[in-house]
Amino acid sequence: MILYSPPPALVALVQSSVKPVDLHNARLIGDKVITQENLRDYLTFIASDALQGRDTPSQGLDVAAQFIAFHLKRFGVKPGGDDGTYFQKIPMVKTGFDEAKSSLSLGEAPVRFGEGFAIDRGQGSATGELVVIASELGTTDVTGKVVLLGVQASDAASSQALAAGAVAVLRSSTNQTWWRRQAVQTNRRAFWRMERTPTPEPPAAAPVVTLSPEASAQFLESAGKSVAVSVVAKIERIYTQNVVGIVEGVDQKLKSEYVAIGAHYDHVGTGGRGTDTIFNGADDDGSGTVAILSIAEAAAKARSKRSLLFVWHTGEEKGMQGSGYFVDKPTVPLAQITAQLNIDMIGRSKPAGDTKPSNRDLSGPDAIYVIGTTMMSTELGKLILSTNANYLKLNYDPKYDAPDDPNRFFYRSDHYSYAKKGIPVCFWFDGVHEDYHQVGDEVSKIDFAKMEKITRTVFLTAINIANLTERPKVDKPLNR
């Protein structure tokens, strides 16, 4: 079989003859593609236990990224990440402690990490005679000594002892529950963050550790003995990723501009108490993740004048790290992004008769909070409202659509990273509920009928913006 490959000039000619979709046909495509069944299928995987809560970074998050990329390729959505892929790689770094190499001994007897001591801070080794300080340092000479502080010592006593010449500090404890928490938290205090600039090696610093109640009792009776302590810091590095796809516009002049549509596909991982320890994040933000996946599928069949840029942001739960990285190192020219539409939690509804205080501000089955319509662009705000009014007529609740909202929701999700760069934005949000950041945020509690309506409406909103003759003007200063 001889495969025919058309010349580039012919391909360009055919593409230039494609007309942008009108709103009527966009509705037909959206209603066919964006369905409760598809949303449920996608979300059942994204919010499954197999993905272990999609923490940033984690294997579960990486699997979610591959899942999204697989479907984008299936839909015919172009890669918009690095090097012709769907992934924008983001370097992450964590500075913690090497538990295996850190050590403590009393005389010749070693004390095991996690059983007898936990690390507070430091980098380096020290050996010295043990001096016990019950509460305040006073006039005790601690030069060249290892100081053991009693439980009555103030928080400032460690720094005071080191300033007075101590080579290391041991803190004692008597509460077993508190101690176990301290031991477990030693490396959890270290967290992954974006490595924007090279992280320097940890500087040398005197070791400070906390003893278990059993070790505290032993050391308190060992004044004058030799103590050796070593704290070894370590730097770990890994990559995570945003997922980026592009549906090219068909207008030869406007296709270089983009309407961005985003959601965060990460959640908070594991750690819940009881038998269920996985924070599945079905609503937060599994709902937004699969909503824009369905919008991408519909957009690939309903081409608009401008291009549509889809970004699944990582690390929103860690301080909007993925969206912050994208706007600082965009894979398309940032000045060419005309608007950003963010979906973060659209899957829950307040049941009729629900009087729980934790669900007080949860929106109903036909309602959703829209945030940003009044904040930056009058023109964009009017278009967002009119699209809804002319289609499914959802109750667009403006309760949080104000810079003086005490919850500051406008400033708490990924759209704000774009807003700070002068890009007009809008944010769809169902409201805080009883399962917000809880293990109960499960697929079984999602209102897929509501999700379907909101997703279809956001799709048409994006098409309307993408087909504008002129990009929406920013005519209001951004309040920060």
PDB file of N, CA and C in Angstrom, residues 255-290:
ATOM      1  N   LYS A 255      -5.473  32.931  15.360  1.00  0.00           N
ATOM      2  CA  LYS A 255      -5.095  31.636  15.924  1.00  0.00           C
ATOM      3  C   LYS A 255      -3.847  31.707  16.807  1.00  0.00           C
ATOM      4  N   SER A 256      -3.094  32.794  16.687  1.00  0.00           N
ATOM      5  CA  SER A 256      -1.915  32.951  17.538  1.00  0.00           C
ATOM      6  C   SER A 256      -2.276  33.468  18.932  1.00  0.00           C
ATOM      7  N   GLU A 257      -3.546  33.779  19.143  1.00  0.00           N
ATOM      8  CA  GLU A 257      -4.027  34.155  20.465  1.00  0.00           C
ATOM      9  C   GLU A 257      -4.717  32.947  21.106  1.00  0.00           C
ATOM     10  N   TYR A 258      -4.814  32.973  22.442  1.00  0.00           N
ATOM     11  CA  TYR A 258      -5.309  31.796  23.163  1.00  0.00           C
ATOM     12  C   TYR A 258      -6.329  32.192  24.224  1.00  0.00           C
ATOM     13  N   VAL A 259      -7.341  31.358  24.354  1.00  0.00           N
ATOM     14  CA  VAL A 259      -8.191  31.373  25.537  1.00  0.00           C
ATOM     15  C   VAL A 259      -7.753  30.190  26.388  1.00  0.00           C
ATOM     16  N   ALA A 260      -7.270  30.465  27.582  1.00  0.00           N
ATOM     17  CA  ALA A 260      -6.757  29.403  28.453  1.00  0.00           C
ATOM     18  C   ALA A 260      -7.871  28.866  29.336  1.00  0.00           C
ATOM     19  N   ILE A 261      -7.896  27.560  29.484  1.00  0.00           N
ATOM     20  CA  ILE A 261      -8.871  26.881  30.339  1.00  0.00           C
ATOM     21  C   ILE A 261      -8.082  25.984  31.276  1.00  0.00           C
ATOM     22  N   GLY A 262      -8.291  26.134  32.575  1.00  0.00           N
ATOM     23  CA  GLY A 262      -7.431  25.421  33.513  1.00  0.00           C
ATOM     24  C   GLY A 262      -8.169  24.785  34.673  1.00  0.00           C
ATOM     25  N   ALA A 263      -7.489  23.828  35.285  1.00  0.00           N
ATOM     26  CA  ALA A 263      -7.916  23.188  36.532  1.00  0.00           C
ATOM     27  C   ALA A 263      -6.661  22.612  37.177  1.00  0.00           C
ATOM     28  N   HIS A 264      -6.715  22.355  38.471  1.00  0.00           N
ATOM     29  CA  HIS A 264      -5.566  21.682  39.083  1.00  0.00           C
ATOM     30  C   HIS A 264      -5.894  20.211  39.269  1.00  0.00           C
ATOM     31  N   TYR A 265      -4.962  19.363  38.868  1.00  0.00           N
ATOM     32  CA  TYR A 265      -5.228  17.929  38.926  1.00  0.00           C
ATOM     33  C   TYR A 265      -4.588  17.261  40.126  1.00  0.00           C
ATOM     34  N   ASP A 266      -3.938  18.043  40.969  1.00  0.00           N
ATOM     35  CA  ASP A 266      -3.360  17.505  42.201  1.00  0.00           C
ATOM     36  C   ASP A 266      -4.367  17.576  43.341  1.00  0.00           C
ATOM     37  N   HIS A 267      -4.073  16.839  44.415  1.00  0.00           N
ATOM     38  CA  HIS A 267      -4.838  16.974  45.657  1.00  0.00           C
ATOM     39  C   HIS A 267      -3.844  16.855  46.812  1.00  0.00           C
ATOM     40  N   VAL A 268      -4.270  16.388  47.977  1.00  0.00           N
ATOM     41  CA  VAL A 268      -3.415  16.467  49.165  1.00  0.00           C
ATOM     42  C   VAL A 268      -2.859  15.120  49.616  1.00  0.00           C
ATOM     43  N   GLY A 269      -3.055  14.066  48.816  1.00  0.00           N
ATOM     44  CA  GLY A 269      -2.382  12.806  49.099  1.00  0.00           C
ATOM     45  C   GLY A 269      -3.061  11.951  50.144  1.00  0.00           C
ATOM     46  N   THR A 270      -2.285  11.412  51.069  1.00  0.00           N
ATOM     47  CA  THR A 270      -2.782  10.483  52.075  1.00  0.00           C
ATOM     48  C   THR A 270      -2.484  11.008  53.474  1.00  0.00           C
ATOM     49  N   GLY A 271      -3.059  10.308  54.468  1.00  0.00           N
ATOM     50  CA  GLY A 271      -2.789  10.686  55.842  1.00  0.00           C
ATOM     51  C   GLY A 271      -4.018  10.749  56.717  1.00  0.00           C
ATOM     52  N   GLY A 272      -5.186  10.446  56.159  1.00  0.00           N
ATOM     53  CA  GLY A 272      -6.390  10.464  56.963  1.00  0.00           C
ATOM     54  C   GLY A 272      -6.357   9.418  58.066  1.00  0.00           C
ATOM     55  N   ARG A 273      -7.051   9.673  59.145  1.00  0.00           N
ATOM     56  CA  ARG A 273      -7.100   8.744  60.256  1.00  0.00           C
ATOM     57  C   ARG A 273      -8.209   7.723  60.028  1.00  0.00           C
ATOM     58  N   GLY A 274      -8.082   6.579  60.679  1.00  0.00           N
ATOM     59  CA  GLY A 274      -9.089   5.541  60.547  1.00  0.00           C
ATOM     60  C   GLY A 274      -8.758   4.597  59.410  1.00  0.00           C
ATOM     61  N   THR A 275      -9.764   3.881  58.934  1.00  0.00           N
ATOM     62  CA  THR A 275      -9.537   2.873  57.895  1.00  0.00           C
ATOM     63  C   THR A 275      -9.312   3.496  56.531  1.00  0.00           C
ATOM     64  N   ASP A 276      -9.875   4.673  56.289  1.00  0.00           N
ATOM     65  CA  ASP A 276      -9.691   5.366  55.010  1.00  0.00           C
ATOM     66  C   ASP A 276      -8.626   6.444  55.205  1.00  0.00           C
ATOM     67  N   THR A 277      -7.517   6.308  54.532  1.00  0.00           N
ATOM     68  CA  THR A 277      -6.410   7.265  54.697  1.00  0.00           C
ATOM     69  C   THR A 277      -6.122   8.044  53.416  1.00  0.00           C
ATOM     70  N   ILE A 278      -6.974   7.903  52.390  1.00  0.00           N
ATOM     71  CA  ILE A 278      -6.701   8.523  51.090  1.00  0.00           C
ATOM     72  C   ILE A 278      -7.655   9.687  50.852  1.00  0.00           C
ATOM     73  N   PHE A 279      -7.075  10.851  50.589  1.00  0.00           N
ATOM     74  CA  PHE A 279      -7.862  12.026  50.215  1.00  0.00           C
ATOM     75  C   PHE A 279      -8.038  11.992  48.688  1.00  0.00           C
ATOM     76  N   ASN A 280      -9.167  11.455  48.232  1.00  0.00           N
ATOM     77  CA  ASN A 280      -9.343  11.220  46.798  1.00  0.00           C
ATOM     78  C   ASN A 280      -9.574  12.482  45.987  1.00  0.00           C
ATOM     79  N   GLY A 281     -10.087  13.529  46.608  1.00  0.00           N
ATOM     80  CA  GLY A 281     -10.257  14.799  45.902  1.00  0.00           C
ATOM     81  C   GLY A 281     -11.144  14.702  44.682  1.00  0.00           C
ATOM     82  N   ALA A 282     -12.280  14.040  44.817  1.00  0.00           N
ATOM     83  CA  ALA A 282     -13.188  13.910  43.677  1.00  0.00           C
ATOM     84  C   ALA A 282     -13.718  15.274  43.238  1.00  0.00           C
ATOM     85  N   ASP A 283     -14.104  16.099  44.211  1.00  0.00           N
ATOM     86  CA  ASP A 283     -14.575  17.444  43.875  1.00  0.00           C
ATOM     87  C   ASP A 283     -13.404  18.399  43.721  1.00  0.00           C
ATOM     88  N   ASP A 284     -12.419  18.273  44.618  1.00  0.00           N
ATOM     89  CA  ASP A 284     -11.282  19.202  44.673  1.00  0.00           C
ATOM     90  C   ASP A 284      -9.998  18.500  44.221  1.00  0.00           C
ATOM     91  N   ASP A 285      -9.543  18.675  43.013  1.00  0.00           N
ATOM     92  CA  ASP A 285     -10.290  19.251  41.924  1.00  0.00           C
ATOM     93  C   ASP A 285     -10.423  18.220  40.803  1.00  0.00           C
ATOM     94  N   GLY A 286     -10.798  16.982  41.241  1.00  0.00           N
ATOM     95  CA  GLY A 286     -11.088  15.989  40.216  1.00  0.00           C
ATOM     96  C   GLY A 286     -12.184  16.459  39.285  1.00  0.00           C
ATOM     97  N   SER A 287     -13.161  17.185  39.839  1.00  0.00           N
ATOM     98  CA  SER A 287     -14.275  17.655  39.017  1.00  0.00           C
ATOM     99  C   SER A 287     -13.797  18.610  37.930  1.00  0.00           C
ATOM    100  N   GLY A 288     -12.932  19.560  38.285  1.00  0.00           N
ATOM    101  CA  GLY A 288     -12.397  20.475  37.273  1.00  0.00           C
ATOM    102  C   GLY A 288     -11.485  19.784  36.297  1.00  0.00           C
ATOM    103  N   THR A 289     -10.711  18.808  36.796  1.00  0.00           N
ATOM    104  CA  THR A 289      -9.784  18.067  35.941  1.00  0.00           C
ATOM    105  C   THR A 289     -10.509  17.376  34.804  1.00  0.00           C
ATOM    106  N   VAL A 290     -11.578  16.662  35.119  1.00  0.00           N
ATOM    107  CA  VAL A 290     -12.279  15.909  34.066  1.00  0.00           C
ATOM    108  C   VAL A 290     -13.206  16.811  33.272  1.00  0.00           C
TER     109      VAL A 290
END
